[in-house]
Tab-separated table of C-alpha atoms in Angstrom:
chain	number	residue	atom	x	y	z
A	1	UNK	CA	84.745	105.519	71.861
A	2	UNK	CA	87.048	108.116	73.805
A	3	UNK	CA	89.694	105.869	72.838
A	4	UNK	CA	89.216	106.383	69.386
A	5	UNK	CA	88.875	109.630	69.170
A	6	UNK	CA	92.293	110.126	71.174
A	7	UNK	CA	93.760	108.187	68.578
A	8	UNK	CA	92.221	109.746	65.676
A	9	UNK	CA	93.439	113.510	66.675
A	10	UNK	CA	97.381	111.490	67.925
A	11	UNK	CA	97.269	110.725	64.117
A	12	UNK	CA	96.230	114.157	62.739
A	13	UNK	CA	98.524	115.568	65.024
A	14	UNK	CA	101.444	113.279	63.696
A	15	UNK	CA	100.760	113.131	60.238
A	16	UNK	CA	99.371	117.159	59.527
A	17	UNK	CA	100.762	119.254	62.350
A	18	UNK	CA	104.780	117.920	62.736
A	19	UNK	CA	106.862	119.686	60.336
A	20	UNK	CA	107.567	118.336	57.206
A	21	UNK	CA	111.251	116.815	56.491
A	22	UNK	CA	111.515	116.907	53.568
A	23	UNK	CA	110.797	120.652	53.690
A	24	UNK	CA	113.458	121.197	55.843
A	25	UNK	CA	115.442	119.323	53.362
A	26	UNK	CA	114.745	122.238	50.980
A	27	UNK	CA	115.316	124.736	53.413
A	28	UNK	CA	119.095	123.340	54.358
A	29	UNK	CA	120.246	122.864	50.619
A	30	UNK	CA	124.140	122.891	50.848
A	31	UNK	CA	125.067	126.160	48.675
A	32	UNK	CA	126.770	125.850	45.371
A	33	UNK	CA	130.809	125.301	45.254
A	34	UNK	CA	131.012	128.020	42.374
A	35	UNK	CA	130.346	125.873	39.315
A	36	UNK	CA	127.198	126.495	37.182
A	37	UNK	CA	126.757	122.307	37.003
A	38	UNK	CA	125.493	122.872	40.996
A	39	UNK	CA	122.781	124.786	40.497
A	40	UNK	CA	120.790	122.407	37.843
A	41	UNK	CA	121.523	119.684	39.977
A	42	UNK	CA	120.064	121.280	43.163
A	43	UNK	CA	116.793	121.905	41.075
A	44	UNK	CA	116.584	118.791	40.159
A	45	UNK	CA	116.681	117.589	43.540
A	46	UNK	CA	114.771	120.128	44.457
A	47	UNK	CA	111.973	118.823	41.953
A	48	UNK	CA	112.226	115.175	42.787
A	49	UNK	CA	111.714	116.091	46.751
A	50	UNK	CA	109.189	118.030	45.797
A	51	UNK	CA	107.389	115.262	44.028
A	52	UNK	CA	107.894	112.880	46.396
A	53	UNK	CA	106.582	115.080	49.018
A	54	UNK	CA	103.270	115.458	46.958
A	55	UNK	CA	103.505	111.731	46.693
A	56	UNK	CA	103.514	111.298	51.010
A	57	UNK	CA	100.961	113.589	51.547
A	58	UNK	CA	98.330	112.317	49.334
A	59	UNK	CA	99.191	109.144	51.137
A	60	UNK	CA	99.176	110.432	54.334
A	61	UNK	CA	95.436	111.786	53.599
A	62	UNK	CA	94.062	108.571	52.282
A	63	UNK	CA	95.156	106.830	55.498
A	64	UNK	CA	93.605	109.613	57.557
A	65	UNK	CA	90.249	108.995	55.609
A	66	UNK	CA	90.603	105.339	56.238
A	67	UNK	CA	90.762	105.587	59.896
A	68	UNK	CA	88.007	108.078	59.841
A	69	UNK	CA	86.191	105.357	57.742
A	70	UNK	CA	86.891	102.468	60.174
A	71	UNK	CA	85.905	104.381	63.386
A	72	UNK	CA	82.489	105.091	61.776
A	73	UNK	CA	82.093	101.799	60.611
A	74	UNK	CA	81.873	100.627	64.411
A	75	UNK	CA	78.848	99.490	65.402
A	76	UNK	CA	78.769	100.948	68.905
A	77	UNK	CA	79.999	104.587	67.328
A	78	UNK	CA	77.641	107.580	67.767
A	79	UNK	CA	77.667	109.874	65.062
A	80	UNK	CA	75.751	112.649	67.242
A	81	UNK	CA	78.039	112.283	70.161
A	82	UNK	CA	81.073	112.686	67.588
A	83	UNK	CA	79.571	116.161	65.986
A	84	UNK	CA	78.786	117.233	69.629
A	85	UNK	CA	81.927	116.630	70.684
A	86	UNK	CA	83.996	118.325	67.456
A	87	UNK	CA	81.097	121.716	67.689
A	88	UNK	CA	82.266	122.061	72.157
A	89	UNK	CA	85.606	121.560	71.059
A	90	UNK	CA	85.744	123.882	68.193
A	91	UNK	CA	83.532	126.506	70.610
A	92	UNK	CA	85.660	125.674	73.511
A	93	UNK	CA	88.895	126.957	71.588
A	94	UNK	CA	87.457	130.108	70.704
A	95	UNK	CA	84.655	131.358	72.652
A	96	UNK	CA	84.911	133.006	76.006
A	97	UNK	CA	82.419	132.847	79.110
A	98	UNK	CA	80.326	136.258	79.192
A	99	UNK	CA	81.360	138.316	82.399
A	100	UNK	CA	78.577	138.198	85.119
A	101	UNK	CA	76.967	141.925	85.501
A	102	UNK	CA	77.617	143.760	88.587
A	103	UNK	CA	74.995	144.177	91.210
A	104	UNK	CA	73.448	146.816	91.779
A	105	UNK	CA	71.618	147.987	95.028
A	106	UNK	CA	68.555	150.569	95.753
A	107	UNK	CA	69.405	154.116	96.439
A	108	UNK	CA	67.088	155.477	98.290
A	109	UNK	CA	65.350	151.616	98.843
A	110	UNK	CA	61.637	152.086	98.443
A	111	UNK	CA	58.852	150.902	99.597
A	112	UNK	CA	55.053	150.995	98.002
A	113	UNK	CA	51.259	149.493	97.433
A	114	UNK	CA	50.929	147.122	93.812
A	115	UNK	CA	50.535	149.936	91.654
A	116	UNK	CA	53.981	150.408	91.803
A	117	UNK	CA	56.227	148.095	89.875
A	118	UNK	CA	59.259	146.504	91.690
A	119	UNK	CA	62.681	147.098	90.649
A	120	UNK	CA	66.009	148.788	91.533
A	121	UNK	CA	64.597	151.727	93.034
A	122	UNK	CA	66.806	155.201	92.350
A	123	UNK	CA	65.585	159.027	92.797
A	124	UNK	CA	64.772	159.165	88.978
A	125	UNK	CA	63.027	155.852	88.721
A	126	UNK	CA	61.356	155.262	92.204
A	127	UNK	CA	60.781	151.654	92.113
A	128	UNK	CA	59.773	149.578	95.141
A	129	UNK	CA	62.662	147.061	96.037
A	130	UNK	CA	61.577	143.240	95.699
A	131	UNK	CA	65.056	141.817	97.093
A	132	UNK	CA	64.512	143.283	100.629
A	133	UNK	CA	66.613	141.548	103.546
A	134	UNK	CA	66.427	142.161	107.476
A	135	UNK	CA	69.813	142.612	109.055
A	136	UNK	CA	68.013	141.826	112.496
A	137	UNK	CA	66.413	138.239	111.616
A	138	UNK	CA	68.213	137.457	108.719
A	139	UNK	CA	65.034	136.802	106.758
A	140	UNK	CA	64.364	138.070	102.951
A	141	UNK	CA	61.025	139.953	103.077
A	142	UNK	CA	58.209	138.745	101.462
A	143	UNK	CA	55.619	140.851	99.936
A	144	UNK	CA	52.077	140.226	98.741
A	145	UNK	CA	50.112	143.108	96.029
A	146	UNK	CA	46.870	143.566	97.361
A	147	UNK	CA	46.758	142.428	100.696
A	148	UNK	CA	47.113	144.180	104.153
A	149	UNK	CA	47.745	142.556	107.271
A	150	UNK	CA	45.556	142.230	110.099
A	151	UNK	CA	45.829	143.920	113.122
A	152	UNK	CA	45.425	140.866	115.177
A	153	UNK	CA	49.053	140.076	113.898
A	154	UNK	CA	52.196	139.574	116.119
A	155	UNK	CA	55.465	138.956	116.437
A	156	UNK	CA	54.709	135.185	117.517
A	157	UNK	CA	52.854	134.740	114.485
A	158	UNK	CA	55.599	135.511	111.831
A	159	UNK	CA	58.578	133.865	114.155
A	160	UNK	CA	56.780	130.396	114.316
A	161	UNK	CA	56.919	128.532	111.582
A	162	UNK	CA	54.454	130.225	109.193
A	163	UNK	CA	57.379	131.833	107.364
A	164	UNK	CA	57.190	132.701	104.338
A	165	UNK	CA	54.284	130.038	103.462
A	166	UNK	CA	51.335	131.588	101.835
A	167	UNK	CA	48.979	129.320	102.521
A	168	UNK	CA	49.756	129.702	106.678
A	169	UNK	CA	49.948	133.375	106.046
A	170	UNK	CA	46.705	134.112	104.245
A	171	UNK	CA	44.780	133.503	107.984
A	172	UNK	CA	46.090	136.873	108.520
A	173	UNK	CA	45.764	138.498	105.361
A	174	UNK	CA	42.909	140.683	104.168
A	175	UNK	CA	42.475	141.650	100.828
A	176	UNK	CA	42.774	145.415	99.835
A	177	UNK	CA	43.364	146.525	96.601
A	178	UNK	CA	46.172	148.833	95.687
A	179	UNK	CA	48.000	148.006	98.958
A	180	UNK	CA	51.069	145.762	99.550
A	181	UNK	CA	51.628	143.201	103.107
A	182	UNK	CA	55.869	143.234	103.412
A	183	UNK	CA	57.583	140.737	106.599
A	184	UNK	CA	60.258	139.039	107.452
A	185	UNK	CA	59.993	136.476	110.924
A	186	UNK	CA	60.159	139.926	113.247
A	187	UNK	CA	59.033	142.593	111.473
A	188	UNK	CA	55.595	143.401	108.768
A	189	UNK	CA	54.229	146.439	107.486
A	190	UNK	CA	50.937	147.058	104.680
A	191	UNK	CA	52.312	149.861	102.489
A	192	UNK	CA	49.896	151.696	100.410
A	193	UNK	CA	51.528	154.947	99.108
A	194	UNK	CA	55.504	155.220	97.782
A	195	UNK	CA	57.844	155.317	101.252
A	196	UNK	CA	61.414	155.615	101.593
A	197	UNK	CA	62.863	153.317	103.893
A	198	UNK	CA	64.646	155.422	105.741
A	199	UNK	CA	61.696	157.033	106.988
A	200	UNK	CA	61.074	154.485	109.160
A	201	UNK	CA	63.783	153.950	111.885
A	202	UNK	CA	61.803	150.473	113.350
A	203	UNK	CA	62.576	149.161	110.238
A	204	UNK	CA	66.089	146.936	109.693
A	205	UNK	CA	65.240	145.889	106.489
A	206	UNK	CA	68.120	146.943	103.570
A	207	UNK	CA	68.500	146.187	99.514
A	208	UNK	CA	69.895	142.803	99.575
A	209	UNK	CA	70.845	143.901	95.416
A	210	UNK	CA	69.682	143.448	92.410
């Protein structure tokens, strides 16, 4: 099937897209020696290349069809596969890739209880940052609305292998609306009210962007 096709656009690339000699025939007419008997007898020419050019082309067009005919005739070709090919193609010539955006980071980096919605957080739109990484464990946080740890928690329980599994998590997990349980494998904190981050120097936890 790739065969054919290769072969089909050799032909169309032969037949349509070469230039023409017999054009370049007209172009590279030998100029009149002075006498008016020239000049009719260059147009003439001119006229019977001209026709027989006509006369190729139409020729050249029915072969083209013919071959187009033959390849669909196959019993193994796939007309679907064939237009899917010719749309890429066609798209592929003329289309460019869309740049990725930029990322963008928290500033100040926020954090809050559920009735805050996540986002890039800025100082006009304080937003509490969901892609929260700590620079000490190497850990992205994970955060649960409505919840608040236990105090019974420690730093054994998040290092093991409980991380970041909900289900192993819950045990520690009470439910209180409005607040929100962050951790990562060292550190976790139950935020209930908007914080900046900075505010709290235990914390190595940064804006791993947006």
């Amino acid at each position: 099937m790739a065969k054919d096709l290769d072969e089909l656009l050799d032909e169309v690339e032969t037949k349509f897209c070469r230039l023409d000699p017999l054009r370049l025939d007209l172009g590279e007419r030998p100029k009149g020696d002075g006498g008016g008997g020239s000049h009719s007898g260059d147009r003439n020419g001119a006229q019977e290349k001209e026709t027989l050019r006509s006369t190729e082309t139409f020729k050249k067009e029915d072969d083209l069809d013919s071959l187009i005919n033959e390849i669909f005739e196959e019993p193994d070709f796939d007309r679907k596969s064939f237009q899917k090919f010719k749309s890429k193609s066609s798209s592929n010539t003329c289309v460019r890739a869309p740049m990725q955006g930029v990322s963008k980071s928290c500033s100040p980096v926020y954090l809050s209880g559920s009735a805050i919605p996540c986002g890039i957080g800025t100082n006009t739109s304080q937003r509490a940052c969901d892609r929260l990484r700590c620079v000490a464990c190497d850990f992205r946080i994970v955060s649960y609305n409505d919840y608040m740890w236990d105090k019974s928690c420690d730093y054994l329980f998040f290092s093991r292998n409980n991380m970041p599994e909900f289900h192993k998590l819950k045990t520690k997990l009470i439910e209180k609306k409005g607040a929100r349980a962050y951790a990562c494998q060292c550190s976790w904190r139950t935020v209930e009210e908007l914080t900046d981050l900075q505010t709290d120097h235990q914390l190595r936890w940064v804006c791993g962007k947006h």
